[in-house]
Amino acid sequence: MSDLLERLRSRGWRLTAQRRVVAEVLDGDHVHLTADEVHARAVGRLPEISRATVYNTLGELVTLGEVLEVSTDGRAKRYDPNAHHAHQHLICSRCGTIRDVHPTGDPLAALPTDERFGFVVSNVEVTYRGICPDCAVGAA
Amino acid sequence: MSDLLERLRSRGWRLTAQRRVVAEVLDGDHVHLTADEVHARAVGRLPEISRATVYNTLGELVTLGEVLEVSTDGRAKRYDPNAHHAHQHLICSRCGTIRDVHPTGDPLAALPTDERFGFVVSNVEVTYRGICPDCAVGAA
DNA sequence: TTGAGTGCAAAGGATTTGCAAGTGG
DNA sequence: CCACTTGCAAATCCTTTGCACTCAA
């Protein structure tokens, strides 16, 4: 559902064809794409869109808090459109697939005050790594 | 205490001046340096050492499991010499400083079986983000 | 001795930037 | 209309690579 575009518009975000396309690409699938993959899909809908614009737009969406940046161990960052639900990532070490999983409690509570060293802690990222079922089958 | 070099030697790691220097730099401070920072400090002890060698060596140490690669949100990876103690990271969103903190329980246990989607989960990374005391003071 | 390790410089991939031209509100 | 966006290409940053040379074991 594209309440993403709604939210952006109501925030006074200048809506251009390029930006709409990027938002739609992110909103469509719930996979976690790299900037380049977003660009590739965007080109399918709007052939003239440039890579720079995709980067700009993704950067803004991250700043606005509508999209999350996920740095995997590999090189290219991935973008997670699911920023409004607290969730964590489960990454396959072999093929790189990312799945969203949902925490049971508040993971922030796991850090006791005496381990905070005076930091004001506002956020936790939790990433599980393992082998996905598909890769487990394919493994030697 | 450089049992790091001990361990490496006993694993049959070919010991060169460059490798020793890199290991010493990592072993010395418990900060989390970028490859370039490691190189800069290594140059202090061994002026001819090249960046490529530092990258090679860091990569090997990671492969050997002696050092951990930490991908922060920024660009350059940081290297964590504290690979033998289970720990998590507390990162200052403003200045990028990384501190090690120590988990109370096993964070792997926090992911229930029905949230594992058939993955064989072997590892969790937990990263807390916030503002460190120094930056809190400096903030407007 | 001799293959593993090194340095250099050039290649590589991901992302950013400068600036002229386009366009949404 | 006009400040904000875009596209393009070149630039930048981090990292890897190819290859001749060196050195630890």
Short mmCIF file of C-alpha atoms (C1' of nucleotides) in Angstrom, two decimals:
data_model
loop_
_atom_site.label_atom_id
_atom_site.label_comp_id
_atom_site.label_asym_id
_atom_site.label_seq_id
_atom_site.Cartn_x
_atom_site.Cartn_y
_atom_site.Cartn_z
CA MET A 1 0.00 0.00 0.00
CA SER A 2 1.28 3.32 -0.92
CA ASP A 3 0.64 5.44 2.13
CA LEU A 4 4.34 6.13 1.70
CA LEU A 5 3.56 8.61 -1.08
CA GLU A 6 0.76 10.04 1.04
CA ARG A 7 3.06 10.65 3.95
CA LEU A 8 5.71 12.20 1.76
CA ARG A 9 3.29 14.52 0.08
CA SER A 10 1.86 15.66 3.38
CA ARG A 11 5.33 16.43 4.56
CA GLY A 12 5.64 18.86 1.70
CA TRP A 13 7.98 16.63 -0.27
CA ARG A 14 8.26 17.91 -3.80
CA LEU A 15 6.85 15.13 -5.91
CA THR A 16 8.52 14.43 -9.23
CA ALA A 17 8.16 11.51 -11.58
CA GLN A 18 11.58 10.20 -10.48
CA ARG A 19 10.78 10.36 -6.83
CA ARG A 20 7.45 8.70 -7.29
CA VAL A 21 9.07 5.87 -9.19
CA VAL A 22 11.69 5.31 -6.52
CA ALA A 23 9.06 5.32 -3.80
CA GLU A 24 6.95 2.89 -5.79
CA VAL A 25 9.82 0.52 -6.33
CA LEU A 26 10.55 0.47 -2.62
CA ASP A 27 6.93 0.18 -1.68
CA GLY A 28 6.26 -2.62 -4.13
CA ASP A 29 8.46 -5.43 -2.98
CA HIS A 30 9.42 -6.08 0.54
CA VAL A 31 12.84 -7.24 -0.43
CA HIS A 32 15.90 -5.23 0.46
CA LEU A 33 17.39 -3.76 -2.67
CA THR A 34 20.72 -2.10 -3.32
CA ALA A 35 20.76 1.39 -4.79
CA ASP A 36 21.70 -0.11 -8.10
CA GLU A 37 18.84 -2.58 -8.03
CA VAL A 38 16.44 0.22 -7.21
CA HIS A 39 17.85 2.11 -10.16
CA ALA A 40 17.44 -0.88 -12.46
CA ARG A 41 13.80 -1.32 -11.50
CA ALA A 42 13.14 2.39 -11.69
CA VAL A 43 14.51 2.45 -15.21
CA GLY A 44 11.88 -0.10 -16.13
CA ARG A 45 9.21 2.45 -15.34
CA LEU A 46 11.04 5.63 -16.25
CA PRO A 47 13.93 5.01 -18.63
CA GLU A 48 15.63 8.39 -18.26
CA ILE A 49 16.09 8.25 -14.50
CA SER A 50 19.72 8.62 -13.49
CA ARG A 51 21.65 6.79 -10.86
CA ALA A 52 22.50 10.06 -9.09
CA THR A 53 18.83 10.84 -8.65
CA VAL A 54 18.18 7.42 -7.22
CA TYR A 55 21.01 7.95 -4.74
CA ASN A 56 19.71 11.41 -3.85
CA THR A 57 16.20 10.16 -3.36
CA LEU A 58 17.20 7.18 -1.29
CA GLY A 59 19.33 9.45 0.86
CA GLU A 60 16.38 11.75 1.46
CA LEU A 61 14.07 8.93 2.30
CA VAL A 62 16.58 7.73 4.83
CA THR A 63 16.89 11.21 6.31
CA LEU A 64 13.12 11.47 6.51
CA GLY A 65 13.08 8.19 8.35
CA GLU A 66 10.88 6.50 5.75
CA VAL A 67 13.51 3.99 4.70
CA LEU A 68 16.31 2.27 6.58
CA GLU A 69 19.84 1.78 5.36
CA VAL A 70 21.18 -1.69 5.98
CA SER A 71 24.93 -2.12 5.73
CA THR A 72 25.57 -5.75 5.02
CA ASP A 73 29.07 -7.16 5.18
CA GLY A 74 29.33 -6.96 1.39
CA ARG A 75 29.84 -3.70 -0.38
CA ALA A 76 26.60 -2.09 -1.46
CA LYS A 77 24.14 -0.81 1.12
CA ARG A 78 20.61 -2.14 0.98
CA TYR A 79 17.45 -0.16 1.57
CA ASP A 80 14.67 -1.34 3.79
CA PRO A 81 11.26 0.22 3.15
CA ASN A 82 9.86 -1.23 6.35
CA ALA A 83 11.00 1.61 8.60
CA HIS A 84 7.77 1.99 10.51
CA HIS A 85 7.69 -1.42 12.14
CA ALA A 86 10.32 -2.30 14.69
CA HIS A 87 12.12 -5.27 13.25
CA GLN A 88 15.44 -7.01 13.01
CA HIS A 89 17.27 -8.73 10.19
CA LEU A 90 18.09 -12.32 9.51
CA ILE A 91 20.75 -12.57 6.82
CA CYS A 92 21.91 -15.67 4.98
CA SER A 93 25.69 -15.79 5.12
CA ARG A 94 25.81 -17.69 1.87
CA CYS A 95 23.44 -15.96 -0.52
CA GLY A 96 22.96 -12.64 1.22
CA THR A 97 19.16 -12.78 1.38
CA ILE A 98 17.68 -10.60 4.11
CA ARG A 99 14.48 -11.44 5.96
CA ASP A 100 12.72 -9.29 8.49
CA VAL A 101 12.05 -10.84 11.87
CA HIS A 102 10.17 -9.34 14.77
CA PRO A 103 11.52 -8.92 18.26
CA THR A 104 9.57 -10.22 21.20
CA GLY A 105 10.65 -7.67 23.78
CA ASP A 106 12.40 -4.33 23.67
CA PRO A 107 16.02 -5.09 22.85
CA LEU A 108 17.07 -1.71 24.27
CA ALA A 109 16.19 -3.05 27.70
CA ALA A 110 18.98 -5.62 27.35
CA LEU A 111 21.65 -2.98 27.93
CA PRO A 112 21.93 -2.26 31.65
CA THR A 113 22.58 1.30 32.77
CA ASP A 114 26.04 0.54 34.06
CA GLU A 115 26.99 -0.68 30.59
CA ARG A 116 25.92 2.55 28.91
CA PHE A 117 28.98 4.62 29.84
CA GLY A 118 26.96 7.82 30.01
CA PHE A 119 25.62 7.45 26.48
CA VAL A 120 22.04 8.41 25.79
CA VAL A 121 21.09 5.27 23.91
CA SER A 122 18.27 5.70 21.47
CA ASN A 123 18.35 2.76 19.15
CA VAL A 124 19.49 -0.84 18.69
CA GLU A 125 20.14 -2.82 15.57
CA VAL A 126 20.06 -6.59 15.84
CA THR A 127 21.26 -8.75 12.98
CA TYR A 128 21.13 -12.53 13.02
CA ARG A 129 23.29 -14.47 10.61
CA GLY A 130 22.95 -18.02 9.49
CA ILE A 131 22.22 -20.27 6.53
CA CYS A 132 18.83 -20.15 4.88
CA PRO A 133 16.89 -23.35 4.02
CA ASP A 134 17.63 -23.06 0.30
CA CYS A 135 21.36 -22.76 0.83
CA ALA A 136 21.35 -25.54 3.42
CA VAL A 137 19.96 -27.90 0.76
CA GLY A 138 22.43 -26.79 -1.87
CA ALA A 139 25.42 -27.11 0.46
CA ALA A 140 27.87 -29.95 -0.12
CA MET B 1 49.67 -8.57 26.28
CA SER B 2 50.45 -9.94 22.92
CA ASP B 3 49.17 -13.45 23.01
CA LEU B 4 47.81 -12.49 19.62
CA LEU B 5 51.25 -12.89 18.08
CA GLU B 6 51.69 -16.11 20.03
CA ARG B 7 48.49 -17.55 18.68
CA LEU B 8 49.34 -16.54 15.15
CA ARG B 9 52.79 -18.04 15.30
CA SER B 10 51.48 -21.28 16.71
CA ARG B 11 49.03 -21.46 13.86
CA GLY B 12 51.96 -21.46 11.47
CA TRP B 13 51.39 -17.89 10.35
CA ARG B 14 54.40 -16.66 8.48
CA LEU B 15 55.70 -13.79 10.57
CA THR B 16 57.03 -10.76 8.75
CA ALA B 17 57.88 -7.32 10.04
CA GLN B 18 54.76 -5.91 8.39
CA ARG B 19 52.45 -8.48 9.90
CA ARG B 20 53.93 -8.04 13.33
CA VAL B 21 53.45 -4.30 13.13
CA VAL B 22 49.82 -4.63 12.09
CA ALA B 23 49.16 -7.10 14.88
CA GLU B 24 50.86 -4.82 17.37
CA VAL B 25 48.85 -1.81 16.29
CA LEU B 26 45.63 -3.74 16.75
CA ASP B 27 46.73 -5.25 20.00
CA GLY B 28 47.90 -1.96 21.43
CA ASP B 29 44.78 0.13 21.61
CA HIS B 30 41.35 -1.18 22.13
CA VAL B 31 39.84 1.36 19.82
CA HIS B 32 38.32 0.32 16.55
CA LEU B 33 40.45 1.59 13.71
CA THR B 34 39.81 1.83 9.99
CA ALA B 35 42.22 0.15 7.62
CA ASP B 36 43.68 3.53 6.84
CA GLU B 37 44.19 4.37 10.49
CA VAL B 38 45.90 1.05 11.01
CA HIS B 39 48.11 1.87 8.08
CA ALA B 40 48.92 5.32 9.46
CA ARG B 41 49.97 3.89 12.82
CA ALA B 42 51.86 1.05 11.20
CA VAL B 43 53.83 3.56 9.15
CA GLY B 44 54.95 5.13 12.40
CA ARG B 45 56.74 1.93 13.28
CA LEU B 46 57.65 0.70 9.83
CA PRO B 47 57.71 3.51 7.25
CA GLU B 48 57.81 1.33 4.14
CA ILE B 49 54.67 -0.63 4.88
CA SER B 50 52.10 -0.35 2.10
CA ARG B 51 48.39 0.06 2.30
CA ALA B 52 47.86 -3.11 0.27
CA THR B 53 49.75 -5.13 2.82
CA VAL B 54 47.70 -3.68 5.64
CA TYR B 55 44.52 -4.62 3.79
CA ASN B 56 45.85 -8.10 3.09
CA THR B 57 46.87 -8.62 6.67
CA LEU B 58 43.63 -7.33 8.11
CA GLY B 59 41.74 -9.61 5.75
CA GLU B 60 43.73 -12.59 6.93
CA LEU B 61 43.24 -11.77 10.56
CA VAL B 62 39.52 -11.57 9.95
CA THR B 63 39.56 -14.91 8.15
CA LEU B 64 41.52 -16.44 11.01
CA GLY B 65 38.89 -15.13 13.39
CA GLU B 66 41.39 -13.05 15.35
CA VAL B 67 39.83 -9.74 14.40
CA LEU B 68 36.27 -8.68 13.68
CA GLU B 69 35.13 -6.45 10.85
CA VAL B 70 32.65 -3.82 11.95
CA SER B 71 30.65 -2.12 9.21
CA THR B 72 29.53 1.17 10.61
CA ASP B 73 27.03 3.27 8.71
CA GLY B 74 29.85 5.42 7.37
CA ARG B 75 32.09 4.23 4.62
CA ALA B 76 35.24 2.63 5.91
CA LYS B 77 35.10 -0.65 7.80
CA ARG B 78 36.59 -0.72 11.26
CA TYR B 79 38.56 -3.55 12.79
CA ASP B 80 37.89 -4.91 16.24
CA PRO B 81 40.78 -6.78 17.86
CA ASN B 82 38.56 -8.05 20.64
CA ALA B 83 37.29 -11.10 18.75
CA HIS B 84 37.71 -13.56 21.59
CA HIS B 85 35.22 -12.03 24.00
CA ALA B 86 31.54 -11.99 23.14
CA HIS B 87 30.59 -8.36 23.02
CA GLN B 88 28.39 -5.81 21.37
CA HIS B 89 28.97 -2.27 20.16
CA LEU B 90 27.79 1.08 21.40
CA ILE B 91 28.32 3.73 18.73
CA CYS B 92 28.05 7.48 19.10
CA SER B 93 25.85 8.79 16.29
CA ARG B 94 27.63 12.09 16.36
CA CYS B 95 31.34 11.37 16.53
CA GLY B 96 31.39 7.72 15.51
CA THR B 97 33.29 6.45 18.54
CA ILE B 98 32.74 2.77 19.21
CA ARG B 99 32.77 1.23 22.68
CA ASP B 100 32.51 -2.42 23.53
CA VAL B 101 29.73 -3.45 25.87
CA HIS B 102 29.04 -6.87 27.26
CA PRO B 103 25.80 -8.76 26.94
CA THR B 104 24.11 -10.14 30.01
CA GLY B 105 22.44 -13.14 28.40
CA ASP B 106 22.75 -14.95 25.10
CA PRO B 107 21.20 -12.68 22.52
CA LEU B 108 20.71 -15.63 20.18
CA ALA B 109 18.07 -16.91 22.56
CA ALA B 110 15.96 -13.84 21.80
CA LEU B 111 14.98 -15.20 18.39
CA PRO B 112 12.21 -17.75 18.81
CA THR B 113 12.22 -20.82 16.58
CA ASP B 114 9.11 -19.79 14.71
CA GLU B 115 10.85 -16.57 13.70
CA ARG B 116 13.82 -18.38 12.21
CA PHE B 117 12.18 -19.38 8.92
CA GLY B 118 14.21 -22.54 8.68
CA PHE B 119 17.53 -20.71 8.94
CA VAL B 120 20.32 -22.28 10.94
CA VAL B 121 21.21 -19.20 12.95
CA SER B 122 24.77 -19.09 14.18
CA ASN B 123 25.48 -15.55 15.16
CA VAL B 124 23.99 -12.23 16.24
CA GLU B 125 25.34 -8.73 16.04
CA VAL B 126 23.88 -6.15 18.35
CA THR B 127 24.66 -2.48 17.89
CA TYR B 128 23.40 0.23 20.18
CA ARG B 129 23.40 3.81 18.94
CA GLY B 130 23.21 6.99 20.92
CA ILE B 131 25.09 10.11 21.93
CA CYS B 132 28.24 9.82 24.01
CA PRO B 133 28.82 12.03 27.08
CA ASP B 134 31.36 14.21 25.29
CA CYS B 135 29.06 14.96 22.38
CA ALA B 136 26.11 15.54 24.72
CA VAL B 137 28.09 18.34 26.36
CA GLY B 138 29.15 19.84 23.08
CA ALA B 139 25.64 19.77 21.60
CA ALA B 140 23.81 23.07 21.11
"C1'" DT C 1 66.37 -22.05 -1.84
"C1'" DT C 2 61.61 -20.87 -2.81
"C1'" DG C 3 56.99 -19.99 -2.36
"C1'" DA C 4 54.55 -16.82 0.53
"C1'" DG C 5 54.50 -12.01 1.35
"C1'" DT C 6 55.41 -7.23 -0.20
"C1'" DG C 7 55.15 -2.62 -2.61
"C1'" DC C 8 53.68 0.03 -6.16
"C1'" DA C 9 50.52 1.84 -9.12
"C1'" DA C 10 46.65 1.13 -11.65
"C1'" DA C 11 41.94 -0.85 -11.71
"C1'" DG C 12 37.55 -1.41 -9.57
"C1'" DG C 13 32.96 -0.64 -7.47
"C1'" DA C 14 29.96 2.35 -4.80
"C1'" DT C 15 28.68 6.80 -3.94
"C1'" DT C 16 28.99 11.91 -4.29
"C1'" DT C 17 29.48 16.29 -6.52
"C1'" DG C 18 29.46 20.39 -9.84
"C1'" DC C 19 26.92 22.56 -12.87
"C1'" DA C 20 23.75 23.46 -16.73
"C1'" DA C 21 19.08 22.51 -18.00
"C1'" DG C 22 14.32 21.13 -16.62
"C1'" DT C 23 9.98 21.51 -13.87
"C1'" DG C 24 6.57 21.26 -9.90
"C1'" DG C 25 3.82 24.16 -6.96
"C1'" DC D 1 8.10 32.34 -12.01
"C1'" DC D 2 11.98 30.36 -9.47
"C1'" DA D 3 13.88 27.57 -6.10
"C1'" DC D 4 14.23 22.87 -6.05
"C1'" DT D 5 15.40 18.58 -8.96
"C1'" DT D 6 17.52 16.27 -12.48
"C1'" DG D 7 21.12 14.27 -15.60
"C1'" DC D 8 25.51 13.74 -16.95
"C1'" DA D 9 30.14 12.99 -16.29
"C1'" DA D 10 33.94 13.54 -13.67
"C1'" DA D 11 35.59 13.08 -9.02
"C1'" DT D 12 36.22 10.75 -4.64
"C1'" DC D 13 36.67 7.26 -1.35
"C1'" DC D 14 37.66 2.62 0.01
"C1'" DT D 15 39.38 -1.60 -1.43
"C1'" DT D 16 41.34 -5.04 -4.60
"C1'" DT D 17 44.53 -6.62 -8.15
"C1'" DG D 18 48.62 -7.62 -11.31
"C1'" DC D 19 53.17 -8.22 -11.29
"C1'" DA D 20 58.08 -8.04 -10.36
"C1'" DC D 21 60.81 -8.25 -6.28
"C1'" DT D 22 62.09 -9.69 -1.41
"C1'" DC D 23 62.67 -12.46 2.52
"C1'" DA D 24 61.25 -15.87 6.41
"C1'" DA D 25 61.61 -20.54 7.21
#
